[in-house]
Amino acid sequence: NSLIIKAGDPVVGTSMGVGGAQSRSEDEESLGVKDLKRTATQAFGSGVPKRRSSSRSIKRKKFDDELVESSLVKSSSRVKGPPVMEPVRCSGSEPSSSEKKKVTKSGATLTPSLTMVLNPAPLTKRVKKSKQPLHITKDLGRWKPTDDLLLINAVLQTTDLTSVHLGVKFSCRFTLREIKERWYALLYDPVISKLAWQAMRQLHPEAIAAIQSKALFSQAEEALLAKIGSTSQPKLDVFQELLSKHPNVFHPSRSPKSLLVHWQLLKQYYLLDDQSVQPLPKGDQVLNFSDAEQMVDDVKLKDSRDEVLEHELMISDRHQKREIRQLEQELPRWQVLVDSITGMSMPDFDNQTLAALRGRMVRYLMRSREITLGRATKDKQIDVDLSLEGPAWKISRKQGIIKLKNNGDFFIANEGRRPIYIDGRPVLSGNKWKLNNNSVVEIAGLRFVFLINLDLISLIKAEAAKMTQQ
């Protein structure tokens, strides 16, 4: 338990008192601990990585290993050159038991830290991640579980990846190479096959049934369907019987209707057993469109006449013509009846009436070139009081003006807040519209028919023409 001090320091003599010896021994103890740390760092500092630290002081209490490492780094940066370590025993007074305990404790505390510094833990090397998980994730993102199920069903049916590429409609446009790679990955790659299997198990049963119904037809299935003659017109019972006789050949999702549709497709492309396709002409001459058109027999293209159908169509046409003729004869009588009920017949005009506004209850006569329409009040009187025809509380007091121009045309101008409808067309406030004979004028739910005295208007037009000529 001897104290270690730096070489070159003066050795303190024994002439001092007991109290001075105790304080001096404590100072020497602290100096010895610091020098021990510094010399250890200088001796083995080359193997310790330099620790990045801030120049600012840390106010929190440091742990033992932090104290050792920081002091070692600082001492290595300050001292240059090889240090000299000399053990020197104090010749003065022997250290007391309490001092021995202090030195022992400090030495015990420094031992594990120095061991850790001398044998630094090996740095963990950064292992470069392989690109396979990224490729798997990307592959799984493009191939959906529905695509995998379609691929598996199609391969089980046809055992031909080329047929799968041509006949199956996936969610994306996959090339033949991509389909092959995916199939081999599902067979031999445990990671991809496991992920694909988990994704397919999460599909809804209805989605699985819809995918299985789109499975391609195998060669055995098409061979059984091709035995049905092309001239026959099979019904669903025939295909149901075919399904019941060969349950092991047909896919479980096959139905009589799907078999009928596929049989019609085979018939369309001349793939049935009793059908044959004409071979292409051999030789130098290649059949073109004009040659094929000459070979076509026009008589075969025409449909055969159905005399029964033609007779029925002729009889129905005759009945319809007879009904139209009867309606045309009855039309004048119905017109008179409608006019007498609605009052739409032409009234008897006198020489002073230019036009008339006929309603359901009353008839207003226009005997001046300009009249006002609206709702009469005690304070204001107008030419045509529309309240006599019906409820007029929505009509303005001055709703509109009907005016005859020199050329014989009638115009109505809307002066009220609500629109006026002429033959179903709205005339907004501040606008005007031309009135013709038998025009329907609707104001706030009240309907009127505007009737013009054509004889008087023709005379007015003639006089206006004479005036313009003069």
XYZ file of C-alpha atoms in Angstrom:
470
model
C 0.000 0.000 0.000
C 2.690 2.484 -0.905
C 1.806 5.857 -2.348
C 2.863 6.641 -5.917
C 3.900 10.178 -6.826
C 5.337 11.737 -9.904
C 9.106 11.670 -10.463
C 10.812 14.916 -9.782
C 8.466 15.932 -6.966
C 10.261 16.742 -3.669
C 10.066 14.155 -0.941
C 8.629 15.599 2.152
C 10.683 15.129 5.312
C 9.635 13.877 8.705
C 10.099 17.088 10.630
C 6.479 18.083 10.319
C 3.864 17.371 12.908
C 1.211 14.686 13.019
C -1.504 16.982 11.624
C 0.719 18.136 8.766
C 1.608 14.557 7.951
C -2.048 13.561 7.681
C -2.955 16.465 5.344
C 0.171 15.848 3.276
C -0.635 12.161 2.929
C -4.155 12.986 1.661
C -2.720 15.401 -0.970
C -0.189 12.834 -2.032
C -2.964 10.248 -2.296
C -5.011 12.422 -4.648
C -1.899 13.246 -6.704
C -1.021 9.577 -6.927
C -4.479 8.651 -8.199
C -4.373 11.325 -10.915
C -0.848 10.378 -11.990
C -1.821 6.711 -12.141
C -4.681 7.561 -14.493
C -2.451 9.787 -16.626
C 0.385 7.267 -16.981
C -2.032 4.458 -17.864
C -3.574 6.602 -20.573
C -0.197 7.553 -22.012
C 0.920 3.954 -22.041
C -2.155 2.511 -23.752
C -3.774 5.587 -25.274
C -3.091 4.470 -28.841
C -5.635 1.619 -28.631
C -8.461 3.705 -27.146
C -10.715 5.568 -29.595
C -10.918 9.280 -28.974
C -14.176 10.239 -27.383
C -16.066 13.200 -28.774
C -16.966 15.535 -25.940
C -18.055 19.104 -25.556
C -15.904 21.746 -23.897
C -18.822 22.736 -21.740
C -18.775 21.436 -18.211
C -21.377 18.846 -17.315
C -23.092 19.708 -14.103
C -24.607 16.325 -13.407
C -22.707 13.842 -11.304
C -20.572 11.504 -13.425
C -20.302 7.787 -12.981
C -16.995 6.095 -12.251
C -16.327 4.907 -15.780
C -17.114 8.374 -17.160
C -14.669 9.956 -14.703
C -11.890 7.580 -15.715
C -12.390 7.932 -19.481
C -12.639 11.716 -19.434
C -9.539 12.106 -17.264
C -7.599 9.708 -19.478
C -8.481 11.628 -22.636
C -7.533 14.979 -21.078
C -4.181 13.701 -19.764
C -3.290 12.137 -23.117
C -3.925 15.458 -24.864
C -1.793 17.444 -22.377
C 1.356 15.294 -21.769
C 3.769 14.534 -24.628
C 6.707 12.154 -24.574
C 7.202 8.895 -22.689
C 6.467 9.210 -18.969
C 8.678 7.930 -16.181
C 7.014 5.950 -13.397
C 8.964 5.497 -10.165
C 7.541 4.003 -7.058
C 8.674 6.143 -4.088
C 7.970 5.293 -0.538
C 7.529 8.111 1.940
C 10.336 7.921 4.479
C 8.578 10.138 6.908
C 5.641 8.656 8.728
C 3.781 5.460 7.956
C 0.303 5.982 6.676
C -2.464 5.359 9.078
C -5.024 2.563 8.728
C -7.671 5.020 7.467
C -5.299 6.223 4.747
C -4.566 2.622 3.787
C -8.281 1.975 3.410
C -8.681 5.043 1.202
C -5.855 3.988 -1.097
C -7.159 0.451 -1.200
C -10.662 1.655 -2.141
C -9.372 3.982 -4.842
C -7.227 1.203 -6.289
C -10.145 -1.192 -6.266
C -12.258 1.394 -8.021
C -9.674 2.015 -10.724
C -9.000 -1.648 -11.489
C -12.124 -2.475 -13.526
C -11.946 0.849 -15.342
C -8.330 0.249 -16.339
C -9.156 -3.272 -17.378
C -11.921 -1.951 -19.561
C -9.598 0.622 -21.097
C -6.785 -1.871 -21.704
C -9.144 -4.403 -23.297
C -11.667 -2.304 -25.198
C -14.780 -4.055 -26.417
C -14.575 -4.934 -30.120
C -16.540 -2.499 -32.287
C -19.614 -4.005 -33.865
C -19.229 -4.038 -37.607
C -22.094 -2.704 -39.674
C -23.416 -5.609 -41.655
C -24.735 -4.467 -45.033
C -28.313 -5.510 -45.386
C -29.011 -7.702 -48.306
C -31.350 -6.453 -50.995
C -33.482 -9.588 -50.898
C -36.051 -8.342 -48.322
C -36.567 -5.136 -50.340
C -37.016 -7.204 -53.487
C -39.478 -9.450 -51.696
C -41.470 -6.479 -50.434
C -41.552 -4.886 -53.865
C -42.535 -8.188 -55.468
C -45.315 -8.749 -52.982
C -46.572 -5.208 -53.486
C -46.989 -5.738 -57.230
C -48.353 -9.254 -57.037
C -51.623 -9.137 -55.184
C -53.103 -12.196 -53.472
C -55.817 -12.318 -56.141
C -53.103 -12.524 -58.819
C -51.395 -15.354 -56.964
C -54.662 -17.277 -56.692
C -55.398 -16.718 -60.378
C -51.901 -17.927 -61.266
C -52.174 -21.060 -59.142
C -55.618 -22.011 -60.491
C -54.575 -21.379 -64.085
C -51.383 -23.449 -63.788
C -53.273 -26.299 -62.163
C -55.778 -26.246 -65.039
C -53.431 -25.842 -68.014
C -49.908 -26.736 -66.745
C -48.617 -24.200 -69.281
C -47.297 -20.779 -68.281
C -47.596 -19.489 -71.852
C -51.316 -20.251 -71.869
C -51.598 -18.568 -68.479
C -49.899 -15.454 -69.843
C -52.264 -15.324 -72.827
C -55.504 -16.328 -71.131
C -55.509 -14.878 -67.603
C -56.285 -11.234 -66.937
C -54.231 -10.132 -63.934
C -54.449 -6.815 -62.101
C -51.251 -5.683 -63.888
C -49.740 -6.404 -67.280
C -47.182 -9.063 -66.378
C -44.740 -10.372 -68.937
C -44.149 -14.071 -69.463
C -40.813 -13.815 -67.693
C -42.405 -12.161 -64.660
C -45.063 -14.872 -64.502
C -42.400 -17.581 -64.628
C -40.329 -15.912 -61.926
C -43.381 -15.552 -59.718
C -44.377 -19.182 -60.171
C -40.874 -20.423 -59.365
C -40.761 -18.100 -56.332
C -44.043 -19.535 -55.066
C -42.639 -23.046 -55.486
C -39.088 -22.705 -54.190
C -38.817 -19.483 -52.134
C -40.072 -20.187 -48.589
C -40.334 -16.498 -47.642
C -42.419 -15.462 -50.644
C -44.573 -18.583 -50.577
C -45.331 -18.102 -46.888
C -46.262 -14.434 -47.312
C -48.380 -15.200 -50.376
C -50.138 -18.046 -48.579
C -50.965 -15.797 -45.607
C -52.297 -13.075 -47.924
C -54.465 -15.552 -49.847
C -55.930 -16.945 -46.641
C -57.152 -13.454 -45.720
C -59.239 -13.105 -48.896
C -63.015 -12.999 -48.605
C -64.811 -16.242 -49.587
C -66.831 -14.377 -52.214
C -63.618 -13.024 -53.788
C -62.154 -16.538 -53.818
C -65.304 -17.906 -55.483
C -65.202 -15.143 -58.114
C -61.535 -15.909 -58.881
C -62.167 -19.645 -59.129
C -65.045 -19.060 -61.534
C -62.544 -17.378 -63.909
C -60.283 -20.428 -64.022
C -59.115 -21.430 -67.495
C -60.561 -24.528 -69.141
C -58.261 -27.515 -69.268
C -57.734 -29.640 -72.351
C -59.801 -32.470 -70.859
C -62.727 -30.104 -70.255
C -62.578 -28.731 -73.788
C -62.351 -32.257 -75.204
C -65.618 -33.217 -73.468
C -67.328 -30.010 -74.611
C -66.131 -30.467 -78.200
C -68.016 -33.789 -78.459
C -71.332 -31.915 -78.452
C -72.398 -31.375 -82.070
C -72.379 -27.934 -83.606
C -75.741 -28.442 -85.332
C -77.502 -29.304 -82.085
C -78.899 -26.639 -79.821
C -78.048 -27.944 -76.355
C -79.782 -26.635 -73.284
C -78.573 -26.350 -69.714
C -79.774 -29.871 -68.912
C -77.195 -31.340 -71.301
C -74.346 -29.543 -69.555
C -75.722 -30.416 -66.133
C -75.673 -34.079 -67.112
C -72.124 -33.653 -68.405
C -71.069 -32.189 -65.045
C -72.670 -35.048 -63.124
C -71.001 -37.718 -65.312
C -67.491 -36.232 -65.112
C -67.119 -34.540 -61.719
C -63.384 -35.259 -61.585
C -62.655 -33.628 -64.939
C -64.434 -30.328 -64.517
C -63.370 -27.620 -62.082
C -65.546 -27.417 -58.934
C -66.608 -23.877 -59.832
C -68.058 -24.896 -63.222
C -71.790 -24.392 -63.753
C -74.022 -25.436 -66.675
C -74.266 -21.829 -67.809
C -70.477 -21.363 -67.879
C -70.120 -24.588 -69.870
C -72.730 -23.376 -72.350
C -70.907 -20.057 -72.825
C -67.580 -21.818 -73.411
C -69.175 -24.277 -75.837
C -70.597 -21.378 -77.850
C -67.094 -19.845 -77.895
C -65.639 -23.103 -79.227
C -68.336 -23.224 -81.854
C -67.628 -19.647 -82.909
C -63.963 -20.439 -83.581
C -64.672 -23.824 -85.261
C -63.039 -25.864 -82.499
C -65.723 -28.544 -82.139
C -65.098 -32.106 -83.319
C -67.613 -31.987 -86.167
C -66.340 -28.624 -87.434
C -63.507 -28.104 -89.861
C -61.744 -24.967 -91.024
C -61.049 -24.571 -94.728
C -57.315 -24.742 -95.346
C -55.562 -21.793 -96.859
C -54.870 -22.050 -100.590
C -51.403 -23.358 -101.342
C -49.272 -21.840 -104.024
C -48.269 -18.419 -105.136
C -51.754 -16.961 -105.225
C -52.934 -15.698 -101.828
C -56.665 -15.263 -101.286
C -57.525 -11.586 -100.904
C -60.751 -9.812 -99.973
C -62.067 -9.419 -103.532
C -61.524 -13.100 -104.341
C -63.315 -14.136 -101.159
C -66.184 -11.780 -101.983
C -66.627 -13.414 -105.391
C -66.722 -16.843 -103.789
C -69.540 -15.852 -101.467
C -72.951 -16.973 -102.714
C -75.418 -14.118 -102.455
C -78.358 -16.500 -102.365
C -77.121 -18.063 -99.134
C -76.762 -14.666 -97.504
C -80.420 -13.796 -97.990
C -82.771 -14.973 -95.321
C -85.508 -17.321 -96.340
C -88.937 -15.736 -96.544
C -91.298 -16.415 -93.689
C -94.754 -16.232 -95.243
C -96.599 -16.570 -91.933
C -94.721 -13.640 -90.429
C -95.235 -11.488 -93.484
C -98.981 -12.215 -93.434
C -99.270 -11.243 -89.763
C -97.342 -8.004 -90.338
C -99.566 -7.117 -93.276
C -102.731 -7.648 -91.204
C -101.419 -5.528 -88.271
C -100.386 -2.758 -90.687
C -103.844 -2.736 -92.194
C -105.483 -2.429 -88.751
C -103.206 0.470 -87.756
C -103.956 2.379 -90.955
C -107.659 1.927 -90.394
C -107.438 3.303 -86.846
C -105.438 6.341 -88.038
C -108.053 7.069 -90.701
C -110.877 6.913 -88.151
C -109.045 9.297 -85.793
C -108.474 11.780 -88.586
C -112.210 11.762 -89.363
C -113.152 12.261 -85.687
C -110.639 15.072 -85.073
C -112.891 18.001 -86.145
C -115.695 16.868 -83.830
C -113.301 16.590 -80.892
C -111.880 20.067 -81.684
C -115.341 21.641 -81.530
C -116.002 19.962 -78.194
C -112.714 21.174 -76.712
C -113.292 24.737 -77.913
C -116.767 24.844 -76.417
C -115.481 23.679 -73.020
C -112.324 25.772 -72.751
C -113.619 28.781 -74.671
C -110.684 28.666 -77.072
C -112.737 29.271 -80.191
C -112.170 32.516 -82.059
C -114.375 35.267 -80.569
C -116.415 37.718 -82.614
C -114.344 40.926 -82.727
C -115.805 44.311 -83.491
C -114.066 47.084 -85.408
C -112.662 48.699 -82.255
C -111.157 45.613 -80.534
C -107.526 45.004 -81.420
C -107.076 41.862 -79.326
C -108.517 39.967 -76.391
C -107.018 38.308 -73.304
C -109.240 35.309 -72.569
C -109.110 33.654 -69.192
C -111.100 30.914 -67.536
C -113.633 33.256 -65.962
C -113.403 36.623 -67.753
C -112.313 38.093 -71.072
C -110.391 41.363 -71.341
C -110.682 43.390 -74.552
C -107.831 45.543 -75.827
C -109.198 48.636 -77.565
C -106.179 50.909 -77.291
C -102.635 50.542 -78.489
C -101.303 50.198 -74.928
C -102.888 48.614 -71.833
C -101.545 47.849 -68.361
C -101.945 44.550 -66.492
C -101.903 44.134 -62.749
C -103.894 44.217 -59.546
C -106.230 47.150 -58.981
C -106.355 48.896 -55.578
C -108.307 51.803 -54.109
C -105.451 54.189 -54.804
C -104.521 52.937 -58.256
C -106.735 51.820 -61.144
C -105.378 49.898 -64.162
C -106.784 48.736 -67.502
C -106.812 44.960 -66.848
C -107.521 43.880 -63.269
C -106.277 40.301 -63.037
C -107.862 39.802 -59.612
C -111.193 39.255 -61.391
C -109.866 36.001 -62.857
C -108.681 34.475 -59.579
C -106.387 34.924 -56.566
C -104.017 37.728 -57.483
C -102.225 38.486 -54.199
C -98.874 37.414 -55.801
C -99.380 39.778 -58.756
C -97.845 43.247 -58.653
C -100.066 46.301 -58.873
C -98.469 47.059 -62.221
C -97.417 43.680 -63.545
C -96.990 44.402 -67.249
C -97.812 46.428 -70.344
C -99.150 45.120 -73.680
C -98.356 47.449 -76.571
C -99.176 47.431 -80.285
C -96.464 48.774 -82.587
C -96.961 50.408 -85.955
C -95.923 47.286 -87.853
C -98.836 45.320 -86.268
C -96.770 43.356 -83.695
C -97.854 43.004 -80.047
C -95.241 43.075 -77.283
C -95.613 42.487 -73.544
C -93.208 44.116 -71.090
C -92.793 42.794 -67.541
C -92.926 45.634 -64.958
C -93.530 43.500 -61.850
C -91.332 41.458 -59.554
C -92.474 37.987 -60.648
C -91.756 36.575 -64.123
C -94.411 36.311 -66.834
C -94.476 33.089 -68.841
C -95.240 33.308 -72.574
C -95.823 29.847 -74.054
C -93.753 28.388 -71.212
C -90.814 30.806 -71.604
C -90.123 33.123 -68.668
C -89.946 36.878 -69.226
C -88.094 38.423 -66.289
C -88.639 41.857 -64.820
C -87.565 44.618 -67.178
C -87.713 42.437 -70.315
C -90.258 42.196 -73.111
C -91.508 39.484 -75.466
C -93.523 39.303 -78.678
C -97.115 38.055 -78.445
C -98.553 35.959 -81.267
C -102.071 34.814 -81.891
C -103.141 32.076 -79.400
C -100.137 32.740 -77.184
C -100.549 31.446 -73.624
C -99.787 34.108 -70.992
C -99.262 32.831 -67.416
C -98.993 35.299 -64.523
C -98.672 33.949 -60.963
C -100.633 30.803 -61.755
C -103.360 32.555 -63.805
C -103.424 31.522 -67.450
C -104.777 33.578 -70.340
C -104.898 33.146 -74.111
C -103.989 36.170 -76.215
C -106.265 36.395 -79.294
C -105.573 38.927 -82.069
C -108.159 40.497 -84.397
C -106.313 39.588 -87.568
C -108.633 41.524 -89.900
C -108.165 44.808 -88.056
C -104.421 44.261 -87.681
C -104.097 43.629 -91.438
C -105.791 46.954 -92.138
C -103.444 48.708 -89.700
C -100.437 47.150 -91.421
C -101.735 48.285 -94.835
C -102.173 51.863 -93.647
C -98.704 51.825 -92.102
C -97.286 50.619 -95.406
C -98.990 53.446 -97.263
C -97.601 55.979 -94.832
C -94.073 54.702 -95.310
C -94.426 54.833 -99.103
C -95.555 58.468 -98.982
